[in-house]
XYZ file of C-alpha atoms in Angstrom:
317
model
C -19.350 9.115 -22.179
C -16.123 7.401 -23.164
C -14.482 5.727 -20.176
C -10.836 4.959 -19.608
C -9.861 1.337 -20.234
C -9.145 0.523 -16.578
C -12.748 1.407 -15.636
C -14.111 -0.350 -18.730
C -12.194 -3.532 -17.896
C -13.549 -3.550 -14.353
C -17.125 -3.230 -15.640
C -16.571 -5.983 -18.202
C -15.111 -8.447 -15.695
C -18.192 -8.018 -13.474
C -20.403 -9.267 -16.324
C -20.166 -13.020 -17.043
C -20.715 -12.756 -20.820
C -18.284 -9.869 -21.304
C -15.796 -11.564 -18.977
C -15.747 -14.729 -21.120
C -15.255 -12.710 -24.320
C -12.467 -10.661 -22.760
C -10.595 -13.813 -21.648
C -10.611 -15.030 -25.262
C -9.128 -11.698 -26.376
C -6.445 -11.904 -23.673
C -5.306 -15.250 -25.093
C -5.333 -13.808 -28.623
C -3.219 -10.837 -27.559
C -0.809 -13.073 -25.638
C -0.289 -15.281 -28.690
C 0.409 -12.214 -30.830
C 2.879 -10.794 -28.294
C 4.770 -14.096 -28.230
C 4.641 -14.266 -32.040
C 2.805 -17.593 -31.894
C 1.107 -18.434 -35.220
C -2.686 -18.705 -35.003
C -4.525 -21.194 -37.193
C -7.554 -20.103 -39.216
C -10.103 -21.147 -36.575
C -8.216 -19.287 -33.845
C -8.022 -16.108 -35.919
C -11.758 -16.282 -36.599
C -12.454 -16.834 -32.893
C -10.328 -13.787 -31.993
C -12.039 -11.589 -34.551
C -15.494 -12.748 -33.476
C -14.647 -12.049 -29.828
C -13.714 -8.475 -30.742
C -16.976 -8.105 -32.683
C -18.941 -9.620 -29.783
C -18.001 -6.682 -27.604
C -20.398 -4.662 -29.758
C -21.106 -1.361 -28.049
C -19.294 -2.339 -24.869
C -17.394 0.522 -23.231
C -14.297 -1.656 -23.633
C -14.423 -1.288 -27.403
C -14.472 2.491 -27.229
C -12.292 3.139 -24.182
C -9.187 5.330 -24.283
C -6.257 6.212 -22.020
C -4.828 9.526 -20.803
C -1.138 10.366 -21.157
C -0.675 11.343 -17.520
C -3.100 8.961 -15.827
C -2.242 6.577 -13.006
C -1.981 2.919 -14.094
C -1.309 4.114 -17.630
C 0.556 0.966 -18.704
C -2.287 -1.227 -17.430
C -4.767 0.915 -19.362
C -2.697 0.527 -22.548
C -2.493 -3.247 -22.135
C -6.296 -3.392 -21.920
C -6.630 -1.264 -25.066
C -4.305 -3.500 -27.120
C -5.970 -6.628 -25.759
C -9.274 -5.439 -27.175
C -7.753 -4.131 -30.415
C -5.070 -6.733 -31.082
C -6.318 -7.323 -34.641
C -5.339 -3.743 -35.524
C -1.634 -4.581 -35.604
C -1.758 -7.132 -38.409
C 0.483 -6.657 -41.423
C 2.261 -3.332 -41.991
C 3.220 -1.248 -38.980
C 0.408 1.295 -39.307
C -1.472 0.993 -36.022
C -4.614 2.731 -37.335
C -5.630 4.621 -34.202
C -4.120 6.030 -31.044
C -5.109 4.564 -27.653
C -4.875 8.064 -26.200
C -7.704 10.508 -25.692
C -7.666 13.528 -28.000
C -5.381 16.189 -26.413
C -8.220 18.729 -26.648
C -10.320 16.535 -24.330
C -7.610 16.110 -21.715
C -7.315 18.265 -18.647
C -4.612 20.908 -18.971
C -2.560 21.864 -15.966
C -2.472 25.405 -14.690
C 1.186 26.302 -14.311
C 3.283 29.123 -13.012
C 5.465 29.141 -16.144
C 4.682 32.766 -17.132
C 5.438 34.045 -13.634
C 8.777 32.192 -13.512
C 9.701 33.266 -17.061
C 9.050 36.883 -16.077
C 11.383 36.462 -13.092
C 14.145 35.139 -15.363
C 13.624 37.953 -17.902
C 13.807 40.527 -15.119
C 17.184 39.368 -13.830
C 20.382 41.193 -14.661
C 21.790 39.979 -17.996
C 25.226 39.491 -16.460
C 23.729 37.009 -14.017
C 22.367 34.886 -16.829
C 25.006 35.361 -19.505
C 23.936 34.149 -22.902
C 20.183 34.217 -22.296
C 19.602 36.871 -24.930
C 21.167 34.775 -27.702
C 20.436 31.314 -26.321
C 16.698 30.680 -25.807
C 17.436 27.106 -24.709
C 19.584 28.379 -21.861
C 16.818 30.762 -20.788
C 14.260 27.924 -20.733
C 16.626 25.891 -18.578
C 16.780 28.771 -16.078
C 12.968 28.909 -16.019
C 12.875 25.158 -15.346
C 15.374 25.617 -12.511
C 12.882 27.912 -10.750
C 10.204 25.198 -10.740
C 10.752 22.572 -8.029
C 9.171 19.750 -10.021
C 10.862 20.671 -13.311
C 14.365 20.991 -11.864
C 14.007 17.840 -9.710
C 12.891 15.576 -12.547
C 15.327 17.122 -15.019
C 18.191 16.612 -12.574
C 17.030 13.015 -11.982
C 17.231 11.970 -15.618
C 20.360 14.020 -16.344
C 22.290 12.335 -13.516
C 20.978 8.874 -14.445
C 21.779 9.323 -18.126
C 25.364 10.426 -17.434
C 26.196 7.977 -14.637
C 28.481 5.083 -15.541
C 27.288 1.621 -14.476
C 29.925 -0.164 -12.382
C 33.424 -0.196 -13.833
C 32.195 -0.066 -17.433
C 32.072 3.299 -19.133
C 28.416 2.929 -20.121
C 25.200 4.359 -18.768
C 22.116 2.447 -17.686
C 20.047 3.080 -20.820
C 16.866 1.527 -19.405
C 16.903 3.769 -16.313
C 17.836 6.764 -18.442
C 14.809 6.263 -20.712
C 12.549 5.777 -17.698
C 13.840 9.054 -16.224
C 13.127 10.857 -19.504
C 9.597 9.431 -19.601
C 9.031 10.675 -16.043
C 10.194 14.158 -16.989
C 7.982 14.460 -20.077
C 5.011 12.808 -18.333
C 5.045 14.643 -15.014
C 6.330 18.123 -15.821
C 3.736 20.440 -17.428
C 4.190 20.937 -21.165
C 4.656 24.688 -20.669
C 8.147 23.763 -19.478
C 8.990 20.606 -21.444
C 7.921 21.862 -24.883
C 9.924 25.058 -24.543
C 13.047 23.181 -23.430
C 12.825 20.661 -26.277
C 11.694 22.963 -29.084
C 13.454 26.230 -28.208
C 14.225 28.255 -31.385
C 17.951 28.542 -32.093
C 19.937 30.876 -34.344
C 23.427 29.505 -33.668
C 25.196 26.197 -33.035
C 25.788 26.815 -29.314
C 22.052 26.999 -28.762
C 21.506 24.081 -31.176
C 23.977 21.936 -29.267
C 22.155 22.572 -25.990
C 18.838 21.678 -27.673
C 20.263 18.484 -29.189
C 21.706 17.448 -25.833
C 18.419 18.034 -23.953
C 17.811 14.275 -23.742
C 21.499 13.358 -23.069
C 21.760 11.550 -26.437
C 25.010 9.721 -25.601
C 22.875 7.469 -23.406
C 19.233 7.801 -24.464
C 19.679 8.017 -28.231
C 23.019 6.787 -29.522
C 24.819 3.461 -29.242
C 28.095 2.125 -30.644
C 26.363 0.717 -33.714
C 23.073 1.605 -35.375
C 20.525 -1.239 -35.191
C 18.179 -2.015 -38.065
C 15.061 0.176 -38.046
C 13.052 -3.033 -38.604
C 14.501 -4.520 -35.411
C 13.793 -1.262 -33.574
C 10.164 -1.384 -34.724
C 9.717 -5.022 -33.642
C 11.221 -4.200 -30.253
C 8.812 -1.258 -29.893
C 5.721 -3.264 -30.877
C 6.453 -5.816 -28.124
C 6.078 -3.085 -25.488
C 2.516 -1.728 -24.934
C 3.867 1.688 -23.920
C 6.133 2.121 -26.958
C 3.513 0.715 -29.332
C 0.956 3.182 -27.948
C 3.260 6.162 -28.348
C 4.084 5.077 -31.906
C 0.371 4.744 -32.735
C -0.220 8.223 -31.296
C 2.670 9.618 -33.337
C 1.449 7.980 -36.538
C -2.068 9.303 -36.064
C -1.145 12.871 -35.133
C 1.896 13.311 -37.397
C 0.485 11.612 -40.497
C 1.883 13.580 -43.459
C -0.403 14.574 -46.330
C 1.197 15.756 -49.582
C -2.042 17.372 -50.755
C -2.414 19.453 -47.588
C -0.952 23.009 -47.528
C 0.546 22.452 -44.065
C 1.686 18.890 -44.866
C -0.426 17.515 -42.014
C -3.456 15.249 -42.434
C -5.032 16.367 -39.124
C -3.883 20.017 -39.440
C -2.865 19.976 -35.770
C 0.829 20.675 -35.288
C 0.495 21.035 -31.503
C -0.851 17.463 -31.270
C 1.988 16.268 -33.522
C 4.633 17.891 -31.322
C 3.014 16.362 -28.245
C 3.066 12.942 -29.934
C 6.733 13.440 -30.869
C 7.555 14.214 -27.237
C 5.714 11.026 -26.289
C 8.248 8.971 -28.269
C 11.105 10.205 -26.064
C 11.920 7.638 -23.404
C 10.780 4.691 -25.566
C 13.074 2.283 -27.462
C 12.268 4.414 -30.545
C 13.495 7.670 -28.987
C 14.148 10.301 -31.704
C 16.438 13.327 -31.515
C 17.953 16.205 -33.461
C 20.661 15.009 -35.855
C 22.928 18.069 -35.594
C 23.548 21.380 -33.833
C 22.686 23.428 -36.911
C 19.238 22.239 -37.975
C 15.848 21.113 -36.666
C 16.019 17.825 -38.577
C 15.296 14.793 -36.397
C 15.788 11.058 -36.850
C 15.779 7.683 -35.161
C 19.090 6.033 -34.287
C 18.805 3.180 -36.772
C 19.738 2.209 -40.314
C 18.083 0.604 -43.325
C 21.295 -0.917 -44.673
C 21.066 -4.680 -45.154
C 17.261 -4.647 -44.913
C 16.973 -6.691 -48.123
C 13.504 -7.048 -49.590
C 12.060 -5.064 -46.661
C 13.979 -1.926 -47.632
C 10.795 -0.039 -48.590
C 9.134 -0.769 -45.241
C 12.331 0.189 -43.410
C 12.566 3.498 -45.307
C 8.972 4.280 -44.349
C 9.760 3.808 -40.666
C 12.768 6.132 -40.879
C 10.880 8.555 -43.138
C 8.167 9.062 -40.495
C 10.804 11.124 -38.693
C 13.422 12.194 -41.245
C 11.217 13.501 -44.060
C 7.872 14.089 -42.368
C 6.528 17.493 -43.519
C 3.882 17.426 -40.775
C 6.523 17.064 -38.066
């Protein structure tokens, strides 16, 4: 059976041969993270070390989205698969276990939603025409959902010191906590609630407090945003998961290469709270984008457009 990478690493380090191979791969991954050029012999040594793992559980290990020590698990995965990030930004495979193989939480969402639906309409004005407002009320009845939602909302709107700016890093961490720790029954419905008017659309767009988590005074280059993401094992992993599960296919009737829209939406949610956090672009549509630009990208314009196009014109998503 496939093991998680934390367990696989522990088994490898207890074996002298595997341990020596793994240490070589750690040095290879470190050089790549620091953008240090490797000579031909070093590249061959790194590739051979990866091949030497053979059928080791390390080579086939995966991580779970909600596991403890997740970031450590992801670092192990990219240490073993560092050669996969050469060249163009396609990361080939996700470090995460297939969603169908992960344990799904039993939640009390349906019971709480029934309570909200049963309340007097005057108590919850606007619920009938604003599904996003209704989902917020359902969240408010769940201790974990309301606590973690309140945590990130207060962090993302709090000014830091005398400057009128939020602490973006803490805001993103709070968002990650919310989408990691609250069952998807709640988070998916809050983020993807269907809207018929702009009032509902505005609430949906502001779910992640975009003034702090999404926007900035100027739009950075999408190429810079990608480089920044690839330096962080967590962001790189979420991007790899998104690319795998939201890979568009023009020849497919549903526009999706894996034909699994639920997995794509889950992967999209996984991007929220990373440096490449996406969001809705307006109150009147379901179009999403990254906060970045491809102006002044020179001879890398095509690559930059592909990064932006993974979100802006992705039929699968």
